[in-house]
CSV table of N, CA and C in Angstrom, one decimal:
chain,number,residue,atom,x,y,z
A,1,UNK,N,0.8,-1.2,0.0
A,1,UNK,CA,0.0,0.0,0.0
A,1,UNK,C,0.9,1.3,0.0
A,2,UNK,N,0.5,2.3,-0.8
A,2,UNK,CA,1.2,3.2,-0.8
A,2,UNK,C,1.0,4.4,0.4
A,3,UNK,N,2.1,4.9,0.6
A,3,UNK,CA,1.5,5.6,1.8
A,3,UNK,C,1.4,7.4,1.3
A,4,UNK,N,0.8,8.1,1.3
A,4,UNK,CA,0.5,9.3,0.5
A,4,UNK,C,1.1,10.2,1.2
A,5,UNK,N,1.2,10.1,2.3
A,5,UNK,CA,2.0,11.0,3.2
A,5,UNK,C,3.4,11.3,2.5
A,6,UNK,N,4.0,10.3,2.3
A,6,UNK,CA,5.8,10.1,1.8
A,6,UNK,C,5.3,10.5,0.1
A,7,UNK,N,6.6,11.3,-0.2
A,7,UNK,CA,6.9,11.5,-1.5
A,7,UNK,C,7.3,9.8,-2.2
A,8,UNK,N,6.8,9.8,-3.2
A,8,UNK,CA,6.9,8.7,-4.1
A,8,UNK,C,7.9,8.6,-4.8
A,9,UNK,N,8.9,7.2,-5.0
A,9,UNK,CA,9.7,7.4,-5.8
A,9,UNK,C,9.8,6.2,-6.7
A,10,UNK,N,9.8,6.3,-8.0
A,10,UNK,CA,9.7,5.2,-8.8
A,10,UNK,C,11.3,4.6,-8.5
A,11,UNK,N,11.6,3.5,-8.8
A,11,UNK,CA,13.0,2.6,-8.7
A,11,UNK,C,12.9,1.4,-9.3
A,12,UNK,N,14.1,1.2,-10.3
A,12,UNK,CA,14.1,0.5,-11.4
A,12,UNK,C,15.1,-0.3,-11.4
A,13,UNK,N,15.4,-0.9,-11.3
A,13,UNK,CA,16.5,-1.9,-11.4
A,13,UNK,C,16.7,-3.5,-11.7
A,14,UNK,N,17.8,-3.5,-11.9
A,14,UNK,CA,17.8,-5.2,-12.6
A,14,UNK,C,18.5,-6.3,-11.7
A,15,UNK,N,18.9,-5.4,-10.2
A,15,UNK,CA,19.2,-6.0,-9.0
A,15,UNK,C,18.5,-6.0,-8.0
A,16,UNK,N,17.4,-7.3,-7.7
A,16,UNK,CA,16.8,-7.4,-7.0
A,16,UNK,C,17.1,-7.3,-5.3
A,17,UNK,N,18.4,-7.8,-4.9
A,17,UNK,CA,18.8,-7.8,-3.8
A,17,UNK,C,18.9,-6.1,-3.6
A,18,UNK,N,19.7,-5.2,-4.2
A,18,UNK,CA,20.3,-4.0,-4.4
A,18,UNK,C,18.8,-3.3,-4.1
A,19,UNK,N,18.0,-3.4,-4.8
A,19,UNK,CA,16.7,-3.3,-4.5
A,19,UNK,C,16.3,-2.6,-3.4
A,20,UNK,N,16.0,-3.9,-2.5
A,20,UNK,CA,15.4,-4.2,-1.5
A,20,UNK,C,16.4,-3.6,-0.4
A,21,UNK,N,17.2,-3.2,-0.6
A,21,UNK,CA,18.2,-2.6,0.2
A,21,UNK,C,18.0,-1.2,0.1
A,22,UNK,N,17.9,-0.7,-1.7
A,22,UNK,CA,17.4,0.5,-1.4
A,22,UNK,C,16.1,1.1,-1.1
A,23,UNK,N,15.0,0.1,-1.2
A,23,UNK,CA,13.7,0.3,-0.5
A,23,UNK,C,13.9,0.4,0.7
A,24,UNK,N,14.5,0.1,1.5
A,24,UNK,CA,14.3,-0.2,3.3
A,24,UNK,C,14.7,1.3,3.5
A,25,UNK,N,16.3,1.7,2.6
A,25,UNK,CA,16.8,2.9,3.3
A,25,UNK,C,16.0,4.1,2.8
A,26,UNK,N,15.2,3.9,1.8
A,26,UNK,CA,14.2,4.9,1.6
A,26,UNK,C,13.2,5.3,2.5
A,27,UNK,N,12.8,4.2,2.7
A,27,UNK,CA,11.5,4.1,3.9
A,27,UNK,C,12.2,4.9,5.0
A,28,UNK,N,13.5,4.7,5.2
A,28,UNK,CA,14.1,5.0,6.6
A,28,UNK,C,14.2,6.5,6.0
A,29,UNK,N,14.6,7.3,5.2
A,29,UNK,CA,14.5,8.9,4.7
A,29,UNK,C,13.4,9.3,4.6
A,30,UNK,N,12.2,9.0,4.9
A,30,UNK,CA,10.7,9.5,4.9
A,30,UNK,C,10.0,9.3,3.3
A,31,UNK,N,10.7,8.4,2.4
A,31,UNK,CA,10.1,8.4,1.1
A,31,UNK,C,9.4,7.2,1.0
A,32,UNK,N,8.8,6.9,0.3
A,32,UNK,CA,7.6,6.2,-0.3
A,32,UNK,C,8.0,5.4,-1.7
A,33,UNK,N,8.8,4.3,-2.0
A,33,UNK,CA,9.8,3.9,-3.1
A,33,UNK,C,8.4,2.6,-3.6
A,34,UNK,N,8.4,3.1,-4.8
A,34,UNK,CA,7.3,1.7,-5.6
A,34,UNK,C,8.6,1.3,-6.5
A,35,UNK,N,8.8,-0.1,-6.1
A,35,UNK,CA,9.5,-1.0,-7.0
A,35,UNK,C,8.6,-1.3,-8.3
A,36,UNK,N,9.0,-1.4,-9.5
A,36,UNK,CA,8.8,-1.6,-11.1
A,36,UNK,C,9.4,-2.0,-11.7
A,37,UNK,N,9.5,-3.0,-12.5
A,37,UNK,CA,9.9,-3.3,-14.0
A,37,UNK,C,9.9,-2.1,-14.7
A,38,UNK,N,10.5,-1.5,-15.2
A,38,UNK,CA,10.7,-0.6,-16.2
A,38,UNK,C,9.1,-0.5,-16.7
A,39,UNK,N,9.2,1.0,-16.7
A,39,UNK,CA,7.6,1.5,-16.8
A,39,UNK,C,8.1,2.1,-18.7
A,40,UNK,N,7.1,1.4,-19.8
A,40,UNK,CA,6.9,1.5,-20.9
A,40,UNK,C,7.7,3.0,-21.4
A,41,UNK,N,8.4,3.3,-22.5
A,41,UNK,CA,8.7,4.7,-22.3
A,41,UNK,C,7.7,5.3,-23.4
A,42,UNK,N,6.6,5.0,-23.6
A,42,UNK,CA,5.3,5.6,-24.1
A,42,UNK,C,4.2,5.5,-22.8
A,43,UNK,N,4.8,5.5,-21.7
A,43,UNK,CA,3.7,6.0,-20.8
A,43,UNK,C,3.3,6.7,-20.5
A,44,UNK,N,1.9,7.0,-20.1
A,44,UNK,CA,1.3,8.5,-19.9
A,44,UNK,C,1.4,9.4,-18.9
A,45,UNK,N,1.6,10.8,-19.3
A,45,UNK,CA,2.1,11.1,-17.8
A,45,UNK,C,1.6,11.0,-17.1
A,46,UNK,N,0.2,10.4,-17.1
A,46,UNK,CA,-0.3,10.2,-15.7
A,46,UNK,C,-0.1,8.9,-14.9
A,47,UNK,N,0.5,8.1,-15.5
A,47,UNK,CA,1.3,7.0,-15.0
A,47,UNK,C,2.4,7.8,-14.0
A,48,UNK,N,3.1,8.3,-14.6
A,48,UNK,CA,4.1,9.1,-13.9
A,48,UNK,C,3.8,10.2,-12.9
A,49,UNK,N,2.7,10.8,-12.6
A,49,UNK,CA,2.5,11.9,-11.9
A,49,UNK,C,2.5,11.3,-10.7
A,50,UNK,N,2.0,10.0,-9.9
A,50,UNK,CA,2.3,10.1,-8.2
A,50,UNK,C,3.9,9.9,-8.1
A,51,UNK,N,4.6,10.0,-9.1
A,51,UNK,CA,6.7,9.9,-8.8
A,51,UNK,C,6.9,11.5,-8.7
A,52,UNK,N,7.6,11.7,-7.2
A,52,UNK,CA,8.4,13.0,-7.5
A,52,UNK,C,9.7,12.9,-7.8
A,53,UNK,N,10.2,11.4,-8.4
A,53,UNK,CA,11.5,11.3,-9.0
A,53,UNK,C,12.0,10.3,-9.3
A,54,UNK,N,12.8,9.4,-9.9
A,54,UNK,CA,13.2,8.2,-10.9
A,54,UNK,C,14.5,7.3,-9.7
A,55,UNK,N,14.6,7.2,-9.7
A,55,UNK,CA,15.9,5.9,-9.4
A,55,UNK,C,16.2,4.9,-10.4
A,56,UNK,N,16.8,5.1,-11.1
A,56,UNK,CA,17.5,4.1,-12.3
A,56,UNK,C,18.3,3.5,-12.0
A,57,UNK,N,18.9,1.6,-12.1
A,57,UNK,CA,20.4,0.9,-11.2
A,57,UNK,C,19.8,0.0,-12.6
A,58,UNK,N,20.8,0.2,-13.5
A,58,UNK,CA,21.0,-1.4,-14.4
A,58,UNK,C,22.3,-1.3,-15.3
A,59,UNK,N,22.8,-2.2,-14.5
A,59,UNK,CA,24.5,-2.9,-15.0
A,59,UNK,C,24.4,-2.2,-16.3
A,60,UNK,N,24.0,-3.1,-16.9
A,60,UNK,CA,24.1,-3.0,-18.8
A,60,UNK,C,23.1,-2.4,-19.4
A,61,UNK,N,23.0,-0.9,-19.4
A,61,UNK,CA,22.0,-0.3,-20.3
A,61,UNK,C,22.1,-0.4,-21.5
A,62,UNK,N,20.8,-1.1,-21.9
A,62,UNK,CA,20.5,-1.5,-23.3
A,62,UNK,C,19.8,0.1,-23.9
A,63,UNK,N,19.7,0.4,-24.9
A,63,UNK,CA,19.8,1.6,-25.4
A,63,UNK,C,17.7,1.8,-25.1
A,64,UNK,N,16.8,0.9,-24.9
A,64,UNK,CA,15.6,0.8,-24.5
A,64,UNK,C,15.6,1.9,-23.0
A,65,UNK,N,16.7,1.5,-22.1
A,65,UNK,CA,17.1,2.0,-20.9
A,65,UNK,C,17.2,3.7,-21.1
A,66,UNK,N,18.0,3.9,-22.2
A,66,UNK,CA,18.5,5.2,-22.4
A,66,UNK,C,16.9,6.2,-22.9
A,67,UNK,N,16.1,5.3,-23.6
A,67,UNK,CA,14.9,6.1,-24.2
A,67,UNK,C,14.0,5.8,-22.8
A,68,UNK,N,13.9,5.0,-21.8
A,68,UNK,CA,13.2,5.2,-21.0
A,68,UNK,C,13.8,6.1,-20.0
A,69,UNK,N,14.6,6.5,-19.5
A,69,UNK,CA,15.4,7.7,-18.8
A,69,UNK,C,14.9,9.0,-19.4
A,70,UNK,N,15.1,9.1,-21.0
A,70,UNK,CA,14.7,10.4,-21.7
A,70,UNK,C,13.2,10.6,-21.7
A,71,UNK,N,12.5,9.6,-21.7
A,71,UNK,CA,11.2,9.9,-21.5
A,71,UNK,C,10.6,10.1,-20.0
A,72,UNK,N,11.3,9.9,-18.8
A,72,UNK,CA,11.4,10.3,-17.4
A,72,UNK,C,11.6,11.8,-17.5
A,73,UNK,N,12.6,12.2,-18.0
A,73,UNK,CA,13.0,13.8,-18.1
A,73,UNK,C,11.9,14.6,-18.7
A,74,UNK,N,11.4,13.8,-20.0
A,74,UNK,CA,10.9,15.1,-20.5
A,74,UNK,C,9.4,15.2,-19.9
A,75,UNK,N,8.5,14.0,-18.9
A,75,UNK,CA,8.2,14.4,-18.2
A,75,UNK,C,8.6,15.3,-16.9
A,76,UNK,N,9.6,15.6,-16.8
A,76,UNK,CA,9.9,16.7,-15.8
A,76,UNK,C,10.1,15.8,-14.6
A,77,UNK,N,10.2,14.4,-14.3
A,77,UNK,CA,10.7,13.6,-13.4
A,77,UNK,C,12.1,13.6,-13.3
A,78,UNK,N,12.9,14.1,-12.0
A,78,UNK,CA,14.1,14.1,-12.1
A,78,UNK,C,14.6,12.7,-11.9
A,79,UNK,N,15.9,12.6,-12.7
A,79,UNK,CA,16.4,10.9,-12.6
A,79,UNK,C,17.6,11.0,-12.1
A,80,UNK,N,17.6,9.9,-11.0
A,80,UNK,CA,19.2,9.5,-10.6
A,80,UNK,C,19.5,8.1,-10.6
A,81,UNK,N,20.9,8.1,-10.9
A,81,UNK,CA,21.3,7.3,-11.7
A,81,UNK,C,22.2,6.4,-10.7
A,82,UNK,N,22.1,5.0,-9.9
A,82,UNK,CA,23.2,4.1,-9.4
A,82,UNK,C,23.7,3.5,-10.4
A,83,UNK,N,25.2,4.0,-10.7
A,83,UNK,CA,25.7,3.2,-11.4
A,83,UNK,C,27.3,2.1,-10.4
A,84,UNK,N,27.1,1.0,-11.8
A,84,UNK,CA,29.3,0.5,-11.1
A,84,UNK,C,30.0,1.7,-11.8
A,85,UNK,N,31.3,1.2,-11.7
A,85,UNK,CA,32.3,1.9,-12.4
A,85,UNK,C,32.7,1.8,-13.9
A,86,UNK,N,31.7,0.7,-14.1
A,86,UNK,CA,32.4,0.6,-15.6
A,86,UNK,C,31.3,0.9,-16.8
A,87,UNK,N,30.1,1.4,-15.6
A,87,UNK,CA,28.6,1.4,-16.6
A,87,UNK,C,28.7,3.2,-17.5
A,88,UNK,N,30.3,3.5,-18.1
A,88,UNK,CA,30.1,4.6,-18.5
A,88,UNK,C,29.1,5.2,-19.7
A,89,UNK,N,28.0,4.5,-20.2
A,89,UNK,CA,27.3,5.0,-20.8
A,89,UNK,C,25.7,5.3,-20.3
A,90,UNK,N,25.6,5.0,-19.0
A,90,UNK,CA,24.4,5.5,-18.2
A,90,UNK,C,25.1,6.6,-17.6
A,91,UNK,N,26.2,6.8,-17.4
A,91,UNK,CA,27.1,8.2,-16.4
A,91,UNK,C,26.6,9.1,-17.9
A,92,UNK,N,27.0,9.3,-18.8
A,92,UNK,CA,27.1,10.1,-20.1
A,92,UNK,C,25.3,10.5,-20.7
A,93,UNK,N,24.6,9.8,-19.9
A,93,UNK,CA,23.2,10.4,-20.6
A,93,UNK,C,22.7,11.9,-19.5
A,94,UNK,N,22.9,12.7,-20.6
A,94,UNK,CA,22.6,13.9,-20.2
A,94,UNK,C,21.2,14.6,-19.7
A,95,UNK,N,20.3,13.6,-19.0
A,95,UNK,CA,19.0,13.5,-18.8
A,95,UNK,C,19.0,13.4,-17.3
A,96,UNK,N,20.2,12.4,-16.7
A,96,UNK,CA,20.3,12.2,-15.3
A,96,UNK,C,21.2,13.4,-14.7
A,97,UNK,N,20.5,13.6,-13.6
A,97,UNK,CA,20.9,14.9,-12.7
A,97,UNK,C,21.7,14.3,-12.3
A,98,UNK,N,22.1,13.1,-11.4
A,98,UNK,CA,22.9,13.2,-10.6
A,98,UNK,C,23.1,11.1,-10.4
A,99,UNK,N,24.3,11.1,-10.4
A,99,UNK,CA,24.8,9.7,-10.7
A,99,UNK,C,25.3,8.9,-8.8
A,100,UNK,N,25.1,8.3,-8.6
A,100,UNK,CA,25.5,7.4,-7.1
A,100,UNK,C,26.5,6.2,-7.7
A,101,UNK,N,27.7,6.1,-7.6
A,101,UNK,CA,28.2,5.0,-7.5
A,101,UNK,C,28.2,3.7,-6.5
A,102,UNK,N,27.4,2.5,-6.8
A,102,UNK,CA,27.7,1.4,-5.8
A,102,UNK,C,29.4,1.2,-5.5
A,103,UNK,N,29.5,0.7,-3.7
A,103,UNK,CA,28.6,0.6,-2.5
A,103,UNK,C,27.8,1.9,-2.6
A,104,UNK,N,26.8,2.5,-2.4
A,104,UNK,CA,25.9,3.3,-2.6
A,104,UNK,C,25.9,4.1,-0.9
A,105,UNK,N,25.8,5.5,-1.2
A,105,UNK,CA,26.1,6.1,0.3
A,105,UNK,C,24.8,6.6,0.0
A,106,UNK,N,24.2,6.1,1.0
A,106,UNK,CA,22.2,6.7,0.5
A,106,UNK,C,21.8,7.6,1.7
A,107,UNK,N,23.2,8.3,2.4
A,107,UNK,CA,22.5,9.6,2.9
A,107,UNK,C,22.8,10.4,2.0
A,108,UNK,N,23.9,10.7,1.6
A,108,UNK,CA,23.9,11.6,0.0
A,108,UNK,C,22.7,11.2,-0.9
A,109,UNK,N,23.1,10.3,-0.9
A,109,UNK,CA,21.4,10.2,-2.3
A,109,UNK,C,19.9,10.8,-1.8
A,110,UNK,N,19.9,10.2,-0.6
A,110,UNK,CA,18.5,10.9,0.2
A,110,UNK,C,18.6,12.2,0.0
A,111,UNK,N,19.6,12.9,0.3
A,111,UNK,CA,20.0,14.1,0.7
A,111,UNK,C,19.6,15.0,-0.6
A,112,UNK,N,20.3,14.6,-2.0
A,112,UNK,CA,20.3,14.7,-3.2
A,112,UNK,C,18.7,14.9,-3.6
A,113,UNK,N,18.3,13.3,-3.5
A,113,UNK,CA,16.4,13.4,-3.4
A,113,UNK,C,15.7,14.8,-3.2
A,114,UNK,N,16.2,15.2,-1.9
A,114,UNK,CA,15.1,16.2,-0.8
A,114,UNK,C,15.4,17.3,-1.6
A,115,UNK,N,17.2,17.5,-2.0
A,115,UNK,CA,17.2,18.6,-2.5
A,115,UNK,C,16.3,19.1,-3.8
A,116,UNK,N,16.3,17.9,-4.7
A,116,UNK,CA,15.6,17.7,-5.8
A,116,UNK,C,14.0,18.1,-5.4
A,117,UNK,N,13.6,17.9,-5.0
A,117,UNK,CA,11.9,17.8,-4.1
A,117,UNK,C,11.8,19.0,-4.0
A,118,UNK,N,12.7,19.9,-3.2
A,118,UNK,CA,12.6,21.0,-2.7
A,118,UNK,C,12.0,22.1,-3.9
A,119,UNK,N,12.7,21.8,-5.0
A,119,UNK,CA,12.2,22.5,-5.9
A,119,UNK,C,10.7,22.0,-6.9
A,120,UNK,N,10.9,20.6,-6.7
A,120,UNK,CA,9.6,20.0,-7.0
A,120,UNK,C,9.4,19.9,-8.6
A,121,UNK,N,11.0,20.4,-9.1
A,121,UNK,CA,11.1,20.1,-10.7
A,121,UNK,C,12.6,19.7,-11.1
A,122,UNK,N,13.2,19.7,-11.7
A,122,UNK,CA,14.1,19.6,-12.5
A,122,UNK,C,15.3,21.3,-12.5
A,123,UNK,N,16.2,20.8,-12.2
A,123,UNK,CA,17.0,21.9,-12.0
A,123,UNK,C,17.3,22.9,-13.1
A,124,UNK,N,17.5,23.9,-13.9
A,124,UNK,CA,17.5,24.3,-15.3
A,124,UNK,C,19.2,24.5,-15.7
A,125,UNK,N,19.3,24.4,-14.6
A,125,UNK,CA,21.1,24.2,-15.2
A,125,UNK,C,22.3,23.4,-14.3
A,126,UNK,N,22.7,22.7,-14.7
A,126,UNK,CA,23.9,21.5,-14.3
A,126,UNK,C,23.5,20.8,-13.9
A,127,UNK,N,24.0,19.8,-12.8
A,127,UNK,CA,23.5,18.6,-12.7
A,127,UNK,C,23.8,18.8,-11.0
A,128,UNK,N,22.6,18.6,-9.9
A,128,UNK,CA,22.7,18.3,-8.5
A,128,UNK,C,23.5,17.5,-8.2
A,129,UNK,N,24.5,17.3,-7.5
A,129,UNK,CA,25.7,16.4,-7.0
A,129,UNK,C,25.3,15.8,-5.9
A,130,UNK,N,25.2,17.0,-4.6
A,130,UNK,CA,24.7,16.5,-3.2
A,130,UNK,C,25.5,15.3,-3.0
A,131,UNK,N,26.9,15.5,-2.9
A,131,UNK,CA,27.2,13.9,-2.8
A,131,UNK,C,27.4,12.7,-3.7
A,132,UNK,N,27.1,13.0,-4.7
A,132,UNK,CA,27.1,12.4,-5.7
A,132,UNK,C,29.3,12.0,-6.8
A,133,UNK,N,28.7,11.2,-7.5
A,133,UNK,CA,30.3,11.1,-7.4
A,133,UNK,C,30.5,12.1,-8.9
A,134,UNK,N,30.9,13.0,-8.8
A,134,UNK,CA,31.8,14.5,-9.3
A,134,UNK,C,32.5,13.5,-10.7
A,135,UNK,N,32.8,12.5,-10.4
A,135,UNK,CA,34.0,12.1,-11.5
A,135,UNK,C,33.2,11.0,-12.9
A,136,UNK,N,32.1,11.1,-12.5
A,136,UNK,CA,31.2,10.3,-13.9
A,136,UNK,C,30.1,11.5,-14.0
A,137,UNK,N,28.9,11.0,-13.6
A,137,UNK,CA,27.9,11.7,-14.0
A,137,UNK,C,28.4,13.3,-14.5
A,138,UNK,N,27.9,13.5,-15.6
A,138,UNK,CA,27.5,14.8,-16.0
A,138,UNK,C,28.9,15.1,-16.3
A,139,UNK,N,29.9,14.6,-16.7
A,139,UNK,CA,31.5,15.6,-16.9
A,139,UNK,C,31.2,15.8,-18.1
A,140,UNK,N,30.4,15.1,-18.6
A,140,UNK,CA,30.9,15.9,-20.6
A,140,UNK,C,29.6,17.3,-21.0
A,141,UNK,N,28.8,17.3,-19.5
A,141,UNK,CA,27.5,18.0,-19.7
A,141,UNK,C,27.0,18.6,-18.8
A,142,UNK,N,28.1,18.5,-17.6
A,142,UNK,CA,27.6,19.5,-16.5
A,142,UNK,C,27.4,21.4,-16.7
A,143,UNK,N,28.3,21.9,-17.3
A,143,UNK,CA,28.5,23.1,-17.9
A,143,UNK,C,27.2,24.0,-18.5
A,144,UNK,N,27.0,22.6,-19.6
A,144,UNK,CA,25.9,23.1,-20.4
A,144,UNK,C,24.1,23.4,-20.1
A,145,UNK,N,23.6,24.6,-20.3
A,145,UNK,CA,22.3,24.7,-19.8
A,145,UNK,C,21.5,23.8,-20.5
A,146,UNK,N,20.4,23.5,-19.5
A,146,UNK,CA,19.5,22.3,-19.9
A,146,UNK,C,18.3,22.8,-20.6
């Protein structure tokens, strides 16, 4: 059951364990995390409207991945991105705000979330860090206005 109280966060991943790990510490940051299979990237935005934001974690983004991220954005859902180290082509899509490297420090990420929230939209220029790892996400596109 979803609790309405807590901001909603969609979470996507292809690590079930990883998952459930990040559900718990969600719940424990005051959020409200709906686990999904990847939600269609012709979905309506009203599918999308109870998410105040995306959580994306999949090893091997298949280029399906990359058009469902871009269609998160252009609904105005901000997306963050858990990546490994070697997943440099989910770090390089210019659509995610703000990238977490596993082991995953999910007070920065929480922290990142709220800051995200606070505004209740999408930042209009660079990419929110809050903790975030500075040396993937957003280097070839931090600079540039969104």
């Amino acid at each position: 059951m979803i609790d309405r109280a807590r901001p909603s966060i969609l979470v996507m991943s292809d690590d079930s364990v990883f998952s459930l790990d990040l559900e718990l510490s969600l719940r424990a940051g005051r959020f409200q995390p709906v686990l999904k299979s990847p939600v269609s990237r012709e979905a309506a935005p009203g599918v999308l409207a109870p998410f105040v934001a995306a959580i994306v974690d999949f090893a091997s983004p298949k280029p399906r991945v990359h058009e469902l991220i871009d269609h998160l954005a252009i609904h105005e859902l901000p997306v963050i991105a858990v990546t490994t180290s070697d997943s440099r082509p989910l770090r390089s899509n210019p659509a995610i705000l703000a990238c977490f490297e596993k082991p995953l420090d999910v007070e920065a990420m929480t922290g990142t979330v709220s800051a995200l929230l606070r505004g209740r939209r999408r930042p209009k220029h660079g990419i929110v860090t809050g903790g975030a790892d500075r040396s993937g996400c957003g280097e070839d596109h931090a600079a540039r206005p969104r």
